[in-house]
């Protein structure tokens, strides 16, 4: 056990490498020096690599960098990203089989902008709370992926950065496929107050435990290639869009190339409810949920809710429901068209036999 190391200007480069008997390590900050920014502290590459019994680790607030493989093969059970930490190297928590919870310092972190590829590779992190990472803009596509694999079975819940006064939304803008193939992921919090813009092919692929996604007002939810953003999301029954939504919902949103007829039919049955929470300024593009071929329409969609049915468009002159947007959605039983909709395309609700 090593305790109460008072930090100074330092970089730990393999400082505790493979110390297999080390169980606890606590660094105490000199608060006056931290406030005066008199020194920095870096956790270098492989700093604690192979400390297989290290279960308790407390780092000082002024850590400005965590290197690659810094905590690989340790026994830490929880980790707090320090206030001053601006970067975390790839594979930093690789094979941390006891690590279940990662949070950000309660003092906030206004310098970390990116979660890099493979940071949590082969870890068992269940809960990732980034609410206080106020500068975060990007989680890279393979941040949670096991190396040599495209699947993560361990991640259960993610909390994205919260809104920062006086801004009304967070800085978080890029999802990519960071959450794809997180097969146990049940909840993504604060997505609805982010600035996420593009939600494209495979964004939530095979996230079979998600039941609802709440998108921000900026969201452009589209299939730009061959795969639906929601392929394999068998329990994802509800999509919501925040008040003031001014984005687009793209054509053929639930269609994925290469599926059998039975597989595609299952995909089209997942979505049950589409809800717009307040004023709507965006567009539902032609054939977003519908299709001229009944077997390619969202047959499970039963309810489309516009919470503000008397909203008026001040951000956008023309809000539209495109041609065939809900065509052949035979399960649709209820929809209220708000005043902001100035255009409804041909065949928008054709063969919606349940309406």
Tab-separated table of C-alpha atoms in Angstrom:
chain	number	residue	atom	x	y	z
A	1	UNK	CA	0.000	0.000	0.000
A	2	UNK	CA	1.321	3.439	-0.976
A	3	UNK	CA	-0.578	6.422	0.407
A	4	UNK	CA	-0.433	10.221	0.576
A	5	UNK	CA	1.979	11.116	-2.189
A	6	UNK	CA	1.981	14.919	-2.498
A	7	UNK	CA	2.084	15.726	-6.195
A	8	UNK	CA	4.562	18.064	-7.876
A	9	UNK	CA	5.525	18.658	-11.487
A	10	UNK	CA	5.734	15.096	-12.665
A	11	UNK	CA	5.109	12.604	-15.436
A	12	UNK	CA	4.628	8.988	-14.460
A	13	UNK	CA	6.275	6.890	-17.177
A	14	UNK	CA	5.944	3.239	-16.235
A	15	UNK	CA	6.423	4.495	-12.678
A	16	UNK	CA	4.509	1.595	-11.141
A	17	UNK	CA	4.789	-0.803	-14.081
A	18	UNK	CA	3.906	-4.396	-13.133
A	19	UNK	CA	3.963	-3.800	-9.367
A	20	UNK	CA	1.790	-6.840	-8.813
A	21	UNK	CA	1.527	-6.422	-5.025
A	22	UNK	CA	0.390	-2.772	-5.053
A	23	UNK	CA	-3.225	-2.561	-3.828
A	24	UNK	CA	-3.851	1.101	-3.019
A	25	UNK	CA	-2.389	4.396	-4.190
A	26	UNK	CA	-3.545	7.871	-3.184
A	27	UNK	CA	-2.169	11.166	-4.509
A	28	UNK	CA	-3.011	14.258	-2.488
A	29	UNK	CA	-3.191	17.627	-4.213
A	30	UNK	CA	-1.631	20.796	-2.877
A	31	UNK	CA	-4.809	22.836	-3.338
A	32	UNK	CA	-3.047	26.210	-3.297
A	33	UNK	CA	-0.626	25.085	-5.972
A	34	UNK	CA	-3.447	23.644	-8.063
A	35	UNK	CA	-5.353	26.915	-7.941
A	36	UNK	CA	-2.237	28.840	-8.881
A	37	UNK	CA	-1.529	26.328	-11.674
A	38	UNK	CA	2.060	26.068	-10.472
A	39	UNK	CA	2.531	22.516	-11.616
A	40	UNK	CA	1.156	19.816	-13.858
A	41	UNK	CA	0.911	16.090	-13.460
A	42	UNK	CA	0.766	13.522	-16.251
A	43	UNK	CA	0.003	9.829	-16.113
A	44	UNK	CA	2.204	8.512	-18.887
A	45	UNK	CA	1.912	5.468	-21.103
A	46	UNK	CA	1.888	2.193	-19.145
A	47	UNK	CA	2.144	4.065	-15.807
A	48	UNK	CA	0.197	1.422	-13.868
A	49	UNK	CA	0.251	-1.330	-16.468
A	50	UNK	CA	0.099	-4.770	-14.904
A	51	UNK	CA	-0.635	-3.643	-11.338
A	52	UNK	CA	-2.998	-6.568	-11.108
A	53	UNK	CA	-4.006	-6.004	-7.459
A	54	UNK	CA	-4.364	-2.216	-7.618
A	55	UNK	CA	-8.014	-1.716	-6.639
A	56	UNK	CA	-7.981	1.819	-5.183
A	57	UNK	CA	-6.440	4.756	-7.008
A	58	UNK	CA	-6.969	8.456	-6.283
A	59	UNK	CA	-5.391	10.948	-8.670
A	60	UNK	CA	-4.893	14.683	-8.085
A	61	UNK	CA	-7.125	17.254	-9.767
A	62	UNK	CA	-4.276	18.674	-11.845
A	63	UNK	CA	-3.661	15.536	-13.932
A	64	UNK	CA	-3.590	16.918	-17.466
A	65	UNK	CA	-3.048	13.709	-19.410
A	66	UNK	CA	-3.643	9.981	-19.126
A	67	UNK	CA	-1.467	7.980	-21.471
A	68	UNK	CA	-2.134	4.881	-23.535
A	69	UNK	CA	-2.388	1.590	-21.622
A	70	UNK	CA	-2.002	3.573	-18.385
A	71	UNK	CA	-4.279	1.321	-16.341
A	72	UNK	CA	-4.281	-1.868	-18.400
A	73	UNK	CA	-4.621	-5.053	-16.364
A	74	UNK	CA	-5.315	-3.276	-13.081
A	75	UNK	CA	-8.050	-4.180	-10.579
A	76	UNK	CA	-9.541	-0.689	-10.126
A	77	UNK	CA	-13.308	-0.799	-9.630
A	78	UNK	CA	-14.166	2.839	-10.295
A	79	UNK	CA	-12.425	5.833	-11.814
A	80	UNK	CA	-12.978	9.592	-11.759
A	81	UNK	CA	-11.625	11.604	-14.682
A	82	UNK	CA	-9.759	14.538	-13.078
A	83	UNK	CA	-10.763	18.174	-13.497
A	84	UNK	CA	-7.736	19.192	-15.600
A	85	UNK	CA	-7.436	16.045	-17.745
A	86	UNK	CA	-7.417	17.097	-21.411
A	87	UNK	CA	-6.670	13.747	-23.070
A	88	UNK	CA	-7.002	10.021	-22.472
A	89	UNK	CA	-4.891	7.724	-24.618
A	90	UNK	CA	-6.089	4.680	-26.498
A	91	UNK	CA	-6.445	1.482	-24.469
A	92	UNK	CA	-6.012	3.440	-21.233
A	93	UNK	CA	-8.417	1.086	-19.453
A	94	UNK	CA	-7.793	-1.995	-21.583
A	95	UNK	CA	-8.679	-5.242	-19.802
A	96	UNK	CA	-9.747	-3.565	-16.553
A	97	UNK	CA	-12.036	-6.429	-15.704
A	98	UNK	CA	-13.138	-4.993	-12.332
A	99	UNK	CA	-13.825	-1.451	-13.558
A	100	UNK	CA	-17.589	-0.894	-13.507
A	101	UNK	CA	-18.078	2.876	-13.150
A	102	UNK	CA	-16.352	5.858	-14.771
A	103	UNK	CA	-17.368	9.416	-13.889
A	104	UNK	CA	-16.027	12.947	-14.317
A	105	UNK	CA	-14.846	15.076	-11.392
A	106	UNK	CA	-17.687	16.783	-9.519
A	107	UNK	CA	-15.754	20.029	-10.086
A	108	UNK	CA	-16.328	19.579	-13.799
A	109	UNK	CA	-13.903	19.132	-16.666
A	110	UNK	CA	-13.831	21.850	-19.326
A	111	UNK	CA	-10.840	20.623	-21.329
A	112	UNK	CA	-11.499	17.014	-22.390
A	113	UNK	CA	-12.905	17.139	-25.941
A	114	UNK	CA	-12.578	13.576	-27.225
A	115	UNK	CA	-12.967	9.995	-26.018
A	116	UNK	CA	-10.488	8.189	-28.262
A	117	UNK	CA	-10.679	4.776	-29.933
A	118	UNK	CA	-10.339	1.726	-27.673
A	119	UNK	CA	-10.110	3.775	-24.448
A	120	UNK	CA	-12.379	1.211	-22.788
A	121	UNK	CA	-11.359	-1.794	-24.911
A	122	UNK	CA	-11.879	-5.124	-23.151
A	123	UNK	CA	-13.109	-3.410	-19.986
A	124	UNK	CA	-16.289	-4.188	-18.070
A	125	UNK	CA	-17.465	-0.599	-17.640
A	126	UNK	CA	-21.231	-0.676	-17.034
A	127	UNK	CA	-21.825	2.982	-16.194
A	128	UNK	CA	-20.135	5.877	-17.988
A	129	UNK	CA	-21.176	9.286	-16.654
A	130	UNK	CA	-19.774	12.162	-18.719
A	131	UNK	CA	-22.275	14.734	-17.486
A	132	UNK	CA	-19.574	17.078	-16.167
A	133	UNK	CA	-17.322	16.845	-19.248
A	134	UNK	CA	-18.542	20.189	-20.528
A	135	UNK	CA	-16.083	20.532	-23.430
A	136	UNK	CA	-16.638	17.041	-24.839
A	137	UNK	CA	-17.572	17.094	-28.524
A	138	UNK	CA	-16.718	13.615	-29.818
A	139	UNK	CA	-16.787	9.976	-28.784
A	140	UNK	CA	-14.812	8.089	-31.406
A	141	UNK	CA	-16.372	5.166	-33.227
A	142	UNK	CA	-14.435	2.428	-31.438
A	143	UNK	CA	-14.207	3.946	-27.964
A	144	UNK	CA	-15.993	0.994	-26.360
A	145	UNK	CA	-14.976	-1.738	-28.768
A	146	UNK	CA	-12.908	-4.750	-27.894
A	147	UNK	CA	-9.799	-4.816	-30.062
A	148	UNK	CA	-10.248	-7.407	-32.797
A	149	UNK	CA	-14.006	-7.251	-32.257
A	150	UNK	CA	-16.871	-4.905	-33.071
A	151	UNK	CA	-19.021	-5.874	-30.086
A	152	UNK	CA	-19.304	-4.616	-26.504
A	153	UNK	CA	-21.525	-6.647	-24.179
A	154	UNK	CA	-20.673	-4.724	-20.985
A	155	UNK	CA	-21.823	-1.098	-21.343
A	156	UNK	CA	-25.233	-0.569	-19.731
A	157	UNK	CA	-25.735	3.170	-19.361
A	158	UNK	CA	-24.146	6.362	-20.722
A	159	UNK	CA	-24.800	9.909	-19.545
A	160	UNK	CA	-23.698	12.552	-22.031
A	161	UNK	CA	-22.574	16.068	-21.022
A	162	UNK	CA	-25.229	18.292	-19.503
A	163	UNK	CA	-26.151	21.729	-20.789
A	164	UNK	CA	-23.883	24.519	-19.584
A	165	UNK	CA	-25.274	27.950	-18.661
A	166	UNK	CA	-25.835	30.244	-20.440
A	167	UNK	CA	-25.958	27.780	-23.353
A	168	UNK	CA	-29.145	25.805	-23.766
A	169	UNK	CA	-27.420	22.664	-25.050
A	170	UNK	CA	-24.129	20.857	-24.541
A	171	UNK	CA	-21.122	20.892	-26.868
A	172	UNK	CA	-21.467	17.211	-27.683
A	173	UNK	CA	-21.922	16.978	-31.462
A	174	UNK	CA	-20.666	13.664	-32.863
A	175	UNK	CA	-21.967	10.144	-32.323
A	176	UNK	CA	-20.832	8.261	-35.415
A	177	UNK	CA	-21.061	4.572	-34.526
A	178	UNK	CA	-19.664	4.929	-31.000
A	179	UNK	CA	-22.697	3.190	-29.508
A	180	UNK	CA	-23.169	0.605	-32.255
A	181	UNK	CA	-23.023	-3.043	-31.178
A	182	UNK	CA	-23.230	-2.170	-27.482
A	183	UNK	CA	-25.592	-5.066	-27.057
A	184	UNK	CA	-26.405	-4.458	-23.369
A	185	UNK	CA	-26.817	-0.658	-23.597
A	186	UNK	CA	-30.146	0.252	-22.010
A	187	UNK	CA	-30.052	4.022	-21.680
A	188	UNK	CA	-28.388	7.123	-23.150
A	189	UNK	CA	-29.118	10.191	-21.021
A	190	UNK	CA	-28.837	13.861	-22.088
A	191	UNK	CA	-28.813	13.050	-25.803
A	192	UNK	CA	-31.846	15.303	-26.137
A	193	UNK	CA	-29.925	18.372	-24.882
A	194	UNK	CA	-26.846	17.820	-27.020
A	195	UNK	CA	-25.965	19.428	-30.350
A	196	UNK	CA	-25.774	16.086	-32.136
A	197	UNK	CA	-26.501	16.719	-35.799
A	198	UNK	CA	-25.968	13.632	-37.941
A	199	UNK	CA	-27.345	10.274	-36.898
A	200	UNK	CA	-26.556	8.006	-39.823
A	201	UNK	CA	-26.030	4.401	-40.890
A	202	UNK	CA	-25.532	1.913	-38.083
A	203	UNK	CA	-25.392	4.542	-35.317
A	204	UNK	CA	-27.211	2.252	-32.883
A	205	UNK	CA	-26.812	-1.051	-34.735
A	206	UNK	CA	-27.625	-4.120	-32.627
A	207	UNK	CA	-28.280	-2.133	-29.442
A	208	UNK	CA	-30.909	-4.665	-28.595
A	209	UNK	CA	-31.720	-3.396	-25.086
A	210	UNK	CA	-32.518	0.234	-25.972
A	211	UNK	CA	-36.240	0.982	-25.618
A	212	UNK	CA	-36.322	4.736	-26.328
A	213	UNK	CA	-34.100	7.403	-27.867
A	214	UNK	CA	-34.647	11.122	-27.283
A	215	UNK	CA	-33.099	13.250	-30.023
A	216	UNK	CA	-32.165	16.954	-29.798
A	217	UNK	CA	-33.673	19.741	-31.884
A	218	UNK	CA	-30.619	19.655	-34.184
A	219	UNK	CA	-30.901	15.995	-35.139
A	220	UNK	CA	-30.732	14.896	-38.773
A	221	UNK	CA	-31.711	11.224	-38.607
A	222	UNK	CA	-31.039	9.592	-41.949
A	223	UNK	CA	-29.881	6.491	-43.754
A	224	UNK	CA	-27.169	7.777	-46.066
A	225	UNK	CA	-25.886	4.415	-47.287
A	226	UNK	CA	-27.147	0.860	-47.000
A	227	UNK	CA	-27.960	0.435	-43.298
A	228	UNK	CA	-30.639	1.842	-41.031
A	229	UNK	CA	-29.338	3.718	-37.967
A	230	UNK	CA	-31.509	1.357	-35.911
A	231	UNK	CA	-30.703	-2.024	-37.452
A	232	UNK	CA	-31.153	-4.762	-34.870
A	233	UNK	CA	-32.714	-2.497	-32.209
A	234	UNK	CA	-35.457	-4.992	-31.462
A	235	UNK	CA	-36.755	-3.236	-28.322
A	236	UNK	CA	-36.452	0.350	-29.566
A	237	UNK	CA	-40.163	1.171	-29.698
A	238	UNK	CA	-40.123	4.956	-29.307
A	239	UNK	CA	-38.270	7.877	-30.900
A	240	UNK	CA	-38.767	11.407	-29.591
A	241	UNK	CA	-37.601	14.784	-30.894
A	242	UNK	CA	-37.029	17.819	-28.670
A	243	UNK	CA	-39.069	21.010	-28.714
A	244	UNK	CA	-38.059	23.169	-31.664
A	245	UNK	CA	-36.857	20.251	-33.764
A	246	UNK	CA	-35.621	21.691	-37.078
A	247	UNK	CA	-33.838	18.723	-38.617
A	248	UNK	CA	-34.827	16.032	-41.089
A	249	UNK	CA	-35.935	12.441	-40.929
A	250	UNK	CA	-34.606	10.701	-44.002
A	251	UNK	CA	-36.090	8.416	-46.629
A	252	UNK	CA	-36.237	4.674	-45.936
A	253	UNK	CA	-35.123	5.111	-42.357
A	254	UNK	CA	-35.726	1.496	-41.324
A	255	UNK	CA	-34.592	-0.210	-44.528
A	256	UNK	CA	-31.282	-2.116	-44.627
A	257	UNK	CA	-29.822	-3.687	-47.737
A	258	UNK	CA	-29.051	-7.390	-47.807
A	259	UNK	CA	-31.655	-8.585	-45.314
A	260	UNK	CA	-34.008	-11.449	-46.028
A	261	UNK	CA	-37.711	-10.632	-46.352
A	262	UNK	CA	-38.340	-12.020	-42.870
A	263	UNK	CA	-35.478	-10.049	-41.337
A	264	UNK	CA	-36.620	-6.805	-42.961
A	265	UNK	CA	-40.196	-7.412	-41.843
A	266	UNK	CA	-38.976	-7.740	-38.254
A	267	UNK	CA	-36.979	-4.513	-38.503
A	268	UNK	CA	-40.024	-2.623	-39.776
A	269	UNK	CA	-42.092	-3.767	-36.826
A	270	UNK	CA	-39.870	-2.400	-34.062
A	271	UNK	CA	-40.947	1.262	-33.990
A	272	UNK	CA	-44.318	1.848	-32.287
A	273	UNK	CA	-44.372	5.553	-31.366
A	274	UNK	CA	-42.945	8.707	-32.927
A	275	UNK	CA	-43.222	11.826	-30.752
A	276	UNK	CA	-42.377	15.488	-31.346
A	277	UNK	CA	-42.147	17.324	-28.023
A	278	UNK	CA	-43.329	20.827	-28.831
A	279	UNK	CA	-42.831	23.064	-31.817
A	280	UNK	CA	-41.792	21.422	-35.061
A	281	UNK	CA	-39.792	23.133	-37.797
A	282	UNK	CA	-38.233	20.096	-39.434
A	283	UNK	CA	-39.156	17.859	-42.351
A	284	UNK	CA	-40.176	14.233	-42.613
A	285	UNK	CA	-38.809	13.357	-46.029
A	286	UNK	CA	-40.647	11.280	-48.668
A	287	UNK	CA	-41.082	7.632	-47.766
A	288	UNK	CA	-39.343	8.074	-44.396
A	289	UNK	CA	-41.480	5.407	-42.736
A	290	UNK	CA	-43.737	4.425	-45.614
A	291	UNK	CA	-43.202	2.703	-48.933
A	292	UNK	CA	-45.165	1.844	-52.051
A	293	UNK	CA	-44.407	-1.798	-51.257
A	294	UNK	CA	-46.259	-2.786	-48.058
A	295	UNK	CA	-43.441	-5.124	-47.060
A	296	UNK	CA	-41.089	-2.118	-46.880
A	297	UNK	CA	-43.246	0.133	-44.691
A	298	UNK	CA	-43.018	0.525	-40.914
A	299	UNK	CA	-45.897	-1.791	-40.109
A	300	UNK	CA	-45.432	-1.506	-36.340
A	301	UNK	CA	-45.780	2.279	-36.147
A	302	UNK	CA	-49.056	2.931	-34.346
A	303	UNK	CA	-48.869	6.509	-33.029
A	304	UNK	CA	-47.396	9.796	-34.235
A	305	UNK	CA	-47.628	12.505	-31.574
A	306	UNK	CA	-47.193	16.231	-32.123
A	307	UNK	CA	-47.364	17.632	-28.578
A	308	UNK	CA	-47.826	21.230	-29.764
A	309	UNK	CA	-50.649	20.864	-32.265
A	310	UNK	CA	-51.053	24.612	-32.731
A	311	UNK	CA	-47.419	25.595	-33.147
A	312	UNK	CA	-46.415	28.150	-35.748
A	313	UNK	CA	-43.198	28.024	-37.722
A	314	UNK	CA	-40.926	30.970	-37.056
A	315	UNK	CA	-37.602	29.280	-37.725
A	316	UNK	CA	-38.540	27.723	-41.022
A	317	UNK	CA	-41.012	28.893	-43.619
A	318	UNK	CA	-41.961	25.446	-44.823
A	319	UNK	CA	-42.346	22.339	-42.687
A	320	UNK	CA	-43.367	19.282	-44.640
A	321	UNK	CA	-44.503	15.688	-44.480
A	322	UNK	CA	-43.117	14.251	-47.685
A	323	UNK	CA	-44.616	12.040	-50.372
A	324	UNK	CA	-45.482	8.616	-49.017
A	325	UNK	CA	-43.924	9.454	-45.640
A	326	UNK	CA	-46.231	7.001	-43.835
A	327	UNK	CA	-47.552	5.094	-46.863
A	328	UNK	CA	-48.608	1.508	-46.082
A	329	UNK	CA	-47.992	1.995	-42.346
A	330	UNK	CA	-50.929	-0.260	-41.645
A	331	UNK	CA	-50.537	-0.135	-37.868
A	332	UNK	CA	-50.883	3.650	-37.670
A	333	UNK	CA	-54.011	4.540	-35.713
A	334	UNK	CA	-53.439	8.127	-34.580
A	335	UNK	CA	-51.780	11.296	-35.849
A	336	UNK	CA	-52.398	14.998	-35.188
A	337	UNK	CA	-51.087	17.408	-37.815
A	338	UNK	CA	-49.747	20.650	-36.275
A	339	UNK	CA	-50.324	24.063	-37.831
A	340	UNK	CA	-46.637	24.364	-38.661
A	341	UNK	CA	-46.979	21.742	-41.396
A	342	UNK	CA	-47.526	23.644	-44.622
A	343	UNK	CA	-47.069	20.743	-47.034
A	344	UNK	CA	-48.276	17.139	-47.054
A	345	UNK	CA	-47.017	15.157	-50.017
A	346	UNK	CA	-48.820	12.762	-52.312
A	347	UNK	CA	-49.726	9.391	-50.831
A	348	UNK	CA	-48.372	10.494	-47.435
A	349	UNK	CA	-50.951	8.341	-45.620
A	350	UNK	CA	-52.061	6.088	-48.445
A	351	UNK	CA	-53.156	2.604	-47.307
A	352	UNK	CA	-52.851	3.533	-43.623
A	353	UNK	CA	-55.783	1.262	-43.011
A	354	UNK	CA	-55.762	1.718	-39.240
A	355	UNK	CA	-56.280	5.481	-39.310
